[in-house]
Tab-separated table of C-alpha atoms and ligand atoms in Angstrom:
chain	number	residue	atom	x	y	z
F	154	UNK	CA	72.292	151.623	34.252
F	155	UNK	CA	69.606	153.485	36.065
F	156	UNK	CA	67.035	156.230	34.135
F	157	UNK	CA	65.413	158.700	35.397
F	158	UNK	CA	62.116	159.611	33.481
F	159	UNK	CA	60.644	162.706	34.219
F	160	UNK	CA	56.669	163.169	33.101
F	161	UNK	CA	55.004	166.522	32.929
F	162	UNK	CA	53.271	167.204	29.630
F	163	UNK	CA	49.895	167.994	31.262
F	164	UNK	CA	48.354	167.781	34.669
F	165	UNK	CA	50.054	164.757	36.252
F	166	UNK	CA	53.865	165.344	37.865
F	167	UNK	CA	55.217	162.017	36.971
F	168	UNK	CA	58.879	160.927	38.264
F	169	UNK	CA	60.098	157.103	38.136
F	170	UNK	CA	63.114	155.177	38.298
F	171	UNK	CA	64.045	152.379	35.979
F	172	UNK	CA	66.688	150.088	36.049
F	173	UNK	CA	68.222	147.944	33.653
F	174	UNK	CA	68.060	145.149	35.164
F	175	UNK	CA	66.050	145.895	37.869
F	176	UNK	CA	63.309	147.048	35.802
F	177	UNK	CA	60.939	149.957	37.605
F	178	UNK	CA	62.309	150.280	41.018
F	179	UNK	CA	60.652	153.419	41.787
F	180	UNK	CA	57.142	155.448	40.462
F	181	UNK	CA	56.008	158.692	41.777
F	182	UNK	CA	53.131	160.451	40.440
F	183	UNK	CA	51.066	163.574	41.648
F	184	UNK	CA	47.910	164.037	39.467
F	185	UNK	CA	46.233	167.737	39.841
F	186	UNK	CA	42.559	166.334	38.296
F	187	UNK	CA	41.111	167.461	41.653
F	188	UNK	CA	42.657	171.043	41.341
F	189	UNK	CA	41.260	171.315	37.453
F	190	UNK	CA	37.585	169.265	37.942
F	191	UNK	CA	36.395	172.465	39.832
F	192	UNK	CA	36.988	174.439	36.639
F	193	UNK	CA	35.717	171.712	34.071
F	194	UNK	CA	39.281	171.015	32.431
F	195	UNK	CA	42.393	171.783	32.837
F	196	UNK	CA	43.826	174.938	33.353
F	197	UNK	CA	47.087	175.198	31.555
F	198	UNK	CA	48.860	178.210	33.793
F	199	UNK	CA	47.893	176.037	36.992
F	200	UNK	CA	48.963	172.923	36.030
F	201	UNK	CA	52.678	174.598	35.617
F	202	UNK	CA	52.834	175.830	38.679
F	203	UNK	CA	51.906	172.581	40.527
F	204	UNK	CA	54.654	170.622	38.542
F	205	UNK	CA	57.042	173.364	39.558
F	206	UNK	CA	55.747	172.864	43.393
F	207	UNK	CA	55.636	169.249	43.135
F	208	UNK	CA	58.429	168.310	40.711
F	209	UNK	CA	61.204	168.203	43.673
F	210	UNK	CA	59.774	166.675	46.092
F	211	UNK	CA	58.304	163.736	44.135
F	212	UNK	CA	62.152	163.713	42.702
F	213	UNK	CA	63.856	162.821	46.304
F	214	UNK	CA	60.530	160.341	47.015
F	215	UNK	CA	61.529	158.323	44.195
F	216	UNK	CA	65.302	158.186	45.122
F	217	UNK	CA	64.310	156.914	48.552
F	218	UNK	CA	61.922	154.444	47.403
F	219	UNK	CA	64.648	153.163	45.437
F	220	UNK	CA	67.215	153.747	48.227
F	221	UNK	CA	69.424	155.356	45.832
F	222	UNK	CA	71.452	158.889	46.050
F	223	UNK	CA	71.198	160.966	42.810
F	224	UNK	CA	74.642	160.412	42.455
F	225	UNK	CA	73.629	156.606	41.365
F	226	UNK	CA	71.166	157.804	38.501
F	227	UNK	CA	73.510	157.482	34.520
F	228	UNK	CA	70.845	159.270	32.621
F	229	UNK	CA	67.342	161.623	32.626
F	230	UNK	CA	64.811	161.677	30.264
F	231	UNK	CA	62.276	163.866	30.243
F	232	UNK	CA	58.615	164.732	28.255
F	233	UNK	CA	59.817	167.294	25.893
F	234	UNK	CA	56.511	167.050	23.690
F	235	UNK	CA	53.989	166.517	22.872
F	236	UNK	CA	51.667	168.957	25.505
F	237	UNK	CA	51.080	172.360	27.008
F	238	UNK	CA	54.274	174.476	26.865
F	239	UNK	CA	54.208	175.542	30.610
F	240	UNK	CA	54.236	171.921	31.947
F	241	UNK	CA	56.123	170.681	29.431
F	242	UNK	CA	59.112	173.674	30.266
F	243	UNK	CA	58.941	172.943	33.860
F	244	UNK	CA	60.141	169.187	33.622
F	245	UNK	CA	62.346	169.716	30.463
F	246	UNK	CA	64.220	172.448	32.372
F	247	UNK	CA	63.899	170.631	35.766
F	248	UNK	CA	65.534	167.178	33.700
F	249	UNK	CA	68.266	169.037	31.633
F	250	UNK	CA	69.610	171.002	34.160
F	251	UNK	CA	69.824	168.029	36.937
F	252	UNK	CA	71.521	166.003	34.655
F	253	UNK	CA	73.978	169.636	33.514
F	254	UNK	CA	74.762	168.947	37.605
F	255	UNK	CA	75.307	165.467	37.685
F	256	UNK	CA	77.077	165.443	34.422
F	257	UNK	CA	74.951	162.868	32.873
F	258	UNK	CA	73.729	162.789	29.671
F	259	UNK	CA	69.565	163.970	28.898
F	260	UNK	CA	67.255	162.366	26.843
F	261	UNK	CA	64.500	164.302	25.246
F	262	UNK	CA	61.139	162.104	24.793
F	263	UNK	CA	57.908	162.327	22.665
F	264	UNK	CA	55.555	161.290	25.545
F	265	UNK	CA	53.493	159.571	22.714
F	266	UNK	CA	56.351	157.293	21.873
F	267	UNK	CA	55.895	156.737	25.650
F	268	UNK	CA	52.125	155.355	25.744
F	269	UNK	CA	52.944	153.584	22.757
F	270	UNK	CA	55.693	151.542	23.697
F	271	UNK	CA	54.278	150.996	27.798
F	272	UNK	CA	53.720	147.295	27.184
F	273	UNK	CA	57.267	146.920	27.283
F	274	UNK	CA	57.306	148.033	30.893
F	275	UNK	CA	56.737	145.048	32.805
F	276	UNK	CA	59.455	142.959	30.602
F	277	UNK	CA	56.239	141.786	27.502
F	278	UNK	CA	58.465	142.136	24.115
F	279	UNK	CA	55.917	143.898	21.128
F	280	UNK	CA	55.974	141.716	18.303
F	281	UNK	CA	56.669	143.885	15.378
F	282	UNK	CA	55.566	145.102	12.434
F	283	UNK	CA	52.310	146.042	14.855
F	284	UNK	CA	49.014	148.324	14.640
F	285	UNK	CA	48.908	150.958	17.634
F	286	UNK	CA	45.778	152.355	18.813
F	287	UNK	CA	46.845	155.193	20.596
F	288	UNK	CA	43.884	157.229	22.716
F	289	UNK	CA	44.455	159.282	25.199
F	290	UNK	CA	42.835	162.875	26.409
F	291	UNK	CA	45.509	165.146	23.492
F	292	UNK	CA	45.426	161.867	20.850
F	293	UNK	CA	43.553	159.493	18.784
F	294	UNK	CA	45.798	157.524	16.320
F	295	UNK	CA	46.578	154.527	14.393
F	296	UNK	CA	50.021	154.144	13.865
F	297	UNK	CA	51.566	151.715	11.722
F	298	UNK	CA	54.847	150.760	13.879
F	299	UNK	CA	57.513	148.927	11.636
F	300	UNK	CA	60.059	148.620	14.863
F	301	UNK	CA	60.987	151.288	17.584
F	302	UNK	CA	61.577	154.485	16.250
F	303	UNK	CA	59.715	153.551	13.023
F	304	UNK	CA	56.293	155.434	12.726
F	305	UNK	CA	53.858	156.143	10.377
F	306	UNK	CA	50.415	157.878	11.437
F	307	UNK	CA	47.739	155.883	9.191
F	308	UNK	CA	44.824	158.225	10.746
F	309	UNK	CA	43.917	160.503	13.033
F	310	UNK	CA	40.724	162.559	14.353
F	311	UNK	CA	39.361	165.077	12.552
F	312	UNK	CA	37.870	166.895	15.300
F	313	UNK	CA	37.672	165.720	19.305
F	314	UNK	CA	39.950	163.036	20.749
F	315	UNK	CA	38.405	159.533	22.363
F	316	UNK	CA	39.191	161.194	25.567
F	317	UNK	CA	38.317	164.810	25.075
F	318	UNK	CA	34.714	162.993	23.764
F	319	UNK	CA	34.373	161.220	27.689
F	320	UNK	CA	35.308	163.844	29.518
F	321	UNK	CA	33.249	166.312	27.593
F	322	UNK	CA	29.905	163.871	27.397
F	323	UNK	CA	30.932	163.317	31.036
F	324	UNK	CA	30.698	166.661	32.076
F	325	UNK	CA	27.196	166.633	30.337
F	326	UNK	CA	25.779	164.217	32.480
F	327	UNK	CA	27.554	166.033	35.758
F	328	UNK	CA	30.866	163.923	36.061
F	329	UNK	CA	33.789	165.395	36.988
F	330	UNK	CA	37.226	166.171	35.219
F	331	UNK	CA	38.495	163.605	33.927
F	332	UNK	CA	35.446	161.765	33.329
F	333	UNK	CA	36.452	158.905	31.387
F	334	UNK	CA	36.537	156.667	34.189
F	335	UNK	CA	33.367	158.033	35.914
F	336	UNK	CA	31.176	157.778	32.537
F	337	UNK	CA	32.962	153.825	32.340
F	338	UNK	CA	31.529	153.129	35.847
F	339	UNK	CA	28.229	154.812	35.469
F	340	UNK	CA	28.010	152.856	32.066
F	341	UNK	CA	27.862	149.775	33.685
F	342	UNK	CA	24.407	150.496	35.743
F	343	UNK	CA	22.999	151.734	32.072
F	344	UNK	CA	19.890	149.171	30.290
F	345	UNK	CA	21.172	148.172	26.705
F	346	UNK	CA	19.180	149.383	23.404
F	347	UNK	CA	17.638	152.315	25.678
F	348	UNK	CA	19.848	154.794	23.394
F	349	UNK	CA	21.378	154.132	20.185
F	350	UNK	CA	24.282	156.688	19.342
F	351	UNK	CA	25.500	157.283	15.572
F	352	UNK	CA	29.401	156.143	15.113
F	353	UNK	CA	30.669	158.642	12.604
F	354	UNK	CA	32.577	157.606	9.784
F	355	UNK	CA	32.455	153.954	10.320
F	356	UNK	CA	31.634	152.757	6.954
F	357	UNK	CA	35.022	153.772	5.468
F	358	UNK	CA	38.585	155.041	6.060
F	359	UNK	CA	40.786	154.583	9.189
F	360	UNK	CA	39.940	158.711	10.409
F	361	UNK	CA	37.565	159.237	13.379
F	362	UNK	CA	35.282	161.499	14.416
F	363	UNK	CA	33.651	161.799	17.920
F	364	UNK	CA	32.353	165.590	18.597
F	365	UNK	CA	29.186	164.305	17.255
F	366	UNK	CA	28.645	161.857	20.297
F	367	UNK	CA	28.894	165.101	22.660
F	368	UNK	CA	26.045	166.815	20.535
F	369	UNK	CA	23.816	164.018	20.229
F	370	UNK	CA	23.933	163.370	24.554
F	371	UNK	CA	23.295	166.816	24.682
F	372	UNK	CA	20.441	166.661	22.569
F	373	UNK	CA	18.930	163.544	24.609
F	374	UNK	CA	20.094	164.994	28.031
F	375	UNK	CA	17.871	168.468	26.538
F	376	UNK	CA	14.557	166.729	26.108
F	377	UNK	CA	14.568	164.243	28.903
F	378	UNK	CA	14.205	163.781	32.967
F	379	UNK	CA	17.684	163.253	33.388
F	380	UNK	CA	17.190	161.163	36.376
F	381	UNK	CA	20.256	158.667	37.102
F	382	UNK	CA	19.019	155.817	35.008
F	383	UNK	CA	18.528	157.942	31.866
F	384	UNK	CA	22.317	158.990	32.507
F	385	UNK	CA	23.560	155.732	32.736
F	386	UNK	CA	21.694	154.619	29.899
F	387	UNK	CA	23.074	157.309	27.842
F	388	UNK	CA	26.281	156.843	29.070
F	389	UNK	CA	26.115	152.668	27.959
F	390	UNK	CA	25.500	153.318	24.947
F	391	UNK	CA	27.951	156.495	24.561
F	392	UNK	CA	30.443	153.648	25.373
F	393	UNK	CA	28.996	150.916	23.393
F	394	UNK	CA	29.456	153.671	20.528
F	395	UNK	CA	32.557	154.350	21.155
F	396	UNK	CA	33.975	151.014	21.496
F	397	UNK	CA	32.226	149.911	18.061
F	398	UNK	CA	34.233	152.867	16.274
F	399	UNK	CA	37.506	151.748	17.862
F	400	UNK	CA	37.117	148.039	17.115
F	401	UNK	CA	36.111	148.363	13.355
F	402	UNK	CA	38.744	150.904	12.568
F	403	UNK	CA	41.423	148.647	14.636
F	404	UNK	CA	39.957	145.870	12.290
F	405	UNK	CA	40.049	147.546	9.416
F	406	UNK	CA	43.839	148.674	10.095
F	407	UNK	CA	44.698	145.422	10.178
F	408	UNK	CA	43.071	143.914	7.573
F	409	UNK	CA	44.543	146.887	4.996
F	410	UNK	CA	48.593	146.367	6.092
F	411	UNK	CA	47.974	142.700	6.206
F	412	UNK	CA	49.340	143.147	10.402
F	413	UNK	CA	48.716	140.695	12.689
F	414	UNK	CA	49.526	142.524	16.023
F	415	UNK	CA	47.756	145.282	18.108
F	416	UNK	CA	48.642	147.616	20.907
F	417	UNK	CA	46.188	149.864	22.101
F	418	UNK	CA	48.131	152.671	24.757
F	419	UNK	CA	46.710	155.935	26.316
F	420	UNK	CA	44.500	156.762	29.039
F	421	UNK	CA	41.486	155.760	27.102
F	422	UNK	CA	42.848	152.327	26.917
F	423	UNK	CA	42.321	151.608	30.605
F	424	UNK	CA	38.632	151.500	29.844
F	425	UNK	CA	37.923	147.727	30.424
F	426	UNK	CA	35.001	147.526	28.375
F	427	UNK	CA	37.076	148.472	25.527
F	428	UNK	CA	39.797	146.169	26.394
F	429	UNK	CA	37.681	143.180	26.541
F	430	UNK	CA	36.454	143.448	23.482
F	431	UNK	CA	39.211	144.011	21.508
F	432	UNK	CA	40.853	141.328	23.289
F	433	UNK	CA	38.230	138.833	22.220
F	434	UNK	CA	37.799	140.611	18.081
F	435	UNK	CA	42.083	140.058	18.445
F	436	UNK	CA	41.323	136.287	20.021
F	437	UNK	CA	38.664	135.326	17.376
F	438	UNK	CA	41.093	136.228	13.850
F	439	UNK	CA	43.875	134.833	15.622
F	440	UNK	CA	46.261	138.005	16.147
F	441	UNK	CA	48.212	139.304	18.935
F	442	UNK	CA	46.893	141.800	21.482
F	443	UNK	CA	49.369	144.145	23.880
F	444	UNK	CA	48.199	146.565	26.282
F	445	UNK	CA	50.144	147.377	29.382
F	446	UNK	CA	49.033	147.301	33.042
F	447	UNK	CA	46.221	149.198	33.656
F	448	UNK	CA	47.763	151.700	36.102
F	449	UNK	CA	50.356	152.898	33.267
F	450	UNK	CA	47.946	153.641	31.146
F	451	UNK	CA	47.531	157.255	31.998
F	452	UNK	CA	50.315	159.605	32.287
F	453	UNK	CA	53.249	158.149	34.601
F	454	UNK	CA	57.604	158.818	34.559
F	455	UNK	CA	58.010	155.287	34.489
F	456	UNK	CA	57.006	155.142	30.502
F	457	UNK	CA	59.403	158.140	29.841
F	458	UNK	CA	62.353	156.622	32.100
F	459	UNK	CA	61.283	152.945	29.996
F	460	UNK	CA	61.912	155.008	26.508
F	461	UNK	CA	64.951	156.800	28.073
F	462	UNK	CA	66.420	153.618	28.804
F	463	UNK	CA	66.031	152.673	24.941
F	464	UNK	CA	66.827	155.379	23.635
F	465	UNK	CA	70.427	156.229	25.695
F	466	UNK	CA	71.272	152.390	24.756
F	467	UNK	CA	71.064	153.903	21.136
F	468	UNK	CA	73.472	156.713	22.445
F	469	UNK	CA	70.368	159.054	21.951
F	470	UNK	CA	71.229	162.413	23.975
F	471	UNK	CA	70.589	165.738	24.001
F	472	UNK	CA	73.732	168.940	23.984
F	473	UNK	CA	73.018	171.619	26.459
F	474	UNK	CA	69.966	173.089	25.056
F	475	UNK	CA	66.564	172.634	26.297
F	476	UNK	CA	63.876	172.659	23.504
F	477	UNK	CA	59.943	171.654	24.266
F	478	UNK	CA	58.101	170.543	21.246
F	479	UNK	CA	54.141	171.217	22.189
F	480	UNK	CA	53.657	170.097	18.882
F	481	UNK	CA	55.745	166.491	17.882
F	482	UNK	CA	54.528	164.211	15.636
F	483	UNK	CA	55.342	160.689	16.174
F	484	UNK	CA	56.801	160.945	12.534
F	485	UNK	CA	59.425	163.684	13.481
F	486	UNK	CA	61.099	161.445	15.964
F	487	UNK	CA	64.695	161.042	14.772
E	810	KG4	O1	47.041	159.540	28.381
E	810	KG4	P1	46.317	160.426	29.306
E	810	KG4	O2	46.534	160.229	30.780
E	810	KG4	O3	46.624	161.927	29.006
E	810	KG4	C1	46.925	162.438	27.744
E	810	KG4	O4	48.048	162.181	27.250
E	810	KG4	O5	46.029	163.086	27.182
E	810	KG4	O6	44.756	160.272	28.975
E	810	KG4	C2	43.790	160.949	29.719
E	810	KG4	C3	42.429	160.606	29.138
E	810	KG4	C4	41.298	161.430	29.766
E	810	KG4	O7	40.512	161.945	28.731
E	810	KG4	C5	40.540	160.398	30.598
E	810	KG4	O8	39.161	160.706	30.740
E	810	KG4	C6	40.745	159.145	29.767
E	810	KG4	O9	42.105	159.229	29.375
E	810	KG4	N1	40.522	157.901	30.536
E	810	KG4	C7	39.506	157.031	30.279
E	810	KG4	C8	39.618	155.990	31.251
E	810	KG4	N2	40.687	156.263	32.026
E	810	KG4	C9	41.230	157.426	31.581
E	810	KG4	N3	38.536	157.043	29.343
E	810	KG4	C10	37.653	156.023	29.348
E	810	KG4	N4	37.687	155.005	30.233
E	810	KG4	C11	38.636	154.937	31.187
E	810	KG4	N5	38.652	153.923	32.058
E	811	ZN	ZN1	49.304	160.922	27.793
């Protein structure tokens, strides 16, 4: 059984193959974060229209990667939420209405479910009940996982995501969109202790909060030189903050549901920094640690074609209606 998985929730066109027994056998992805950095973010009526240019071609690039004829796919899935409604129409229409022509059946998938269960891409097995830490530029959330399919959202932000808090400290010290990766690397040039940044809410609870590490780089970046040592000072210990916040409210997670296991999933957790260290917290109180590849971390088809694959083995399939869910709690999945 082959699965097509169709990404396009946000700014990257995403379009893989996966195989039963194959595994991933082809992964095509056109990010537009050039096209948006210009205008600081992403621009939600552009980033439609490039899916809708892109979405084809990357389609017949993936079949010839996997020297297959569309005739040979048995099933699309597709992001149907969460996301922006324009992206997330173009490959939910795009998915349904290939597989309408192929007479295959269409699998509708919460891209979150997606991140979450990544680590399962390159043939790890989760060990279950787990913790996930999911971060990424639209999410910050622990979710208690009892098995696939089985969510519960133990706590959320209250106000900016992990990501949107790099990208928008990022921008403040003159990094391009999406600057979590640029504020990582200029991060590691910064002097420790130069800058100590709060961490909101740490003392209690499993909520975050992180629009208050924007304000305070913006109050530093206000009264000082700003030369490229200051930034990369700031941006150390914006990190360092950051990864403190993560690590005691992973902890603390844990410690409350009396779980052993961890998966941490998003674009956020590609930072390395972040990895390390909550490899090592994981290592030292002797529980399990899953995070996928780092190159699936951010937005790709191959983690909705993975969850397809799950899913239509569950004889999960949509009728002929095509319904986006910009909103779609983990919680709501059926
Ligand atoms: O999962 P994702 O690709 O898109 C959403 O579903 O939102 O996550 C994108 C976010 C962006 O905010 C980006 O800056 C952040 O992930 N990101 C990182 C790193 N790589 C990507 N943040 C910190 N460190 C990184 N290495
Ligand atoms: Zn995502």
């Amino acid at each position: 059984m082959r699965i097509l998985g169709i990404e396009t929730s946000c700014d990257e066109t995403g379009i893989a193959i996966y195989d039963e027994k194959r595994g991933l056998i082809a992964n095509q992805l056109y990010s537009q974060s050039n096209l948006h950095s210009k205008y600081g973010g992403i621009v939600p009526e552009l980033a439609a229209r490039y899916h809708l240019m892109k979405i084809v071609k990357l389609f017949k690039k993936s079949l010839l990667q996997a020297s297959l004829k569309k005739e040979d796919i048995n099933g699309i899935a597709y992001t149907s939420g969460p996301g922006l409604v324009g992206s997330l129409i173009v490959g939910s229409l795009f998915g349904r209405s290939l597989a309408y022509a192929l007479n295959i059946p269409s699998i509708p998938i919460n891209h979150m479910e997606g991140h979450l269960l990544t680590p399962m891409l390159e043939n790890r097995s989760l060990t279950f009940p787990l913790i996930a830490l999911l971060i990424s530029g639209g999410h910050t959330q622990l979710i208690k996982v009892k098995n696939i399919g089985q969510y519960e959202i133990l706590s959320k932000s209250i106000d900016n995501t992990v990501g949107e808090a790099f990208d928008k400290t990022a921008k403040l010290l003159g990094l391009n969109y999406p600057g979590g990766p640029k504020l990582s690397q200029l991060a590691k040039f910064g002097i420790p202790g130069k800058y100590k940044f709060p961490c909101p809410l740490i003392q209690s609870g499993l909520n975050f909060s992180f629009s208050g590490l924007k304000t305070y780089a913006a109050n530093i970046i206000k009264t000082s030189n700003n030369d490229y040592q200051t930034r990369a000072n700031i941006a150390y210990a914006f990190e360092e903050s950051i990864i403190k916040i993560l690590s005691v409210k992973c902890e603390r997670a844990l410690q409350i549901t009396g779980i052993n296991n961890l998966v941490i999933a998003g674009g956020v957790s590609a930072n390395l920094k972040l990895r390390k260290t909550l490899y090592k917290i994981m290592y030292k109180r002797k529980s399990k640690i899953f995070f996928s590849n780092r190159k699936y971390c951010t937005d790709n088809g191959a983690m909705i074609a993975f969850v397809g694959m799950i899913r239509l083995r569950k004889n999960f399939c949509n009728k002929l209606i095509v319904s986006i869910k910009p909103k779609w709690s983990l919680e709501e999945i059926k």
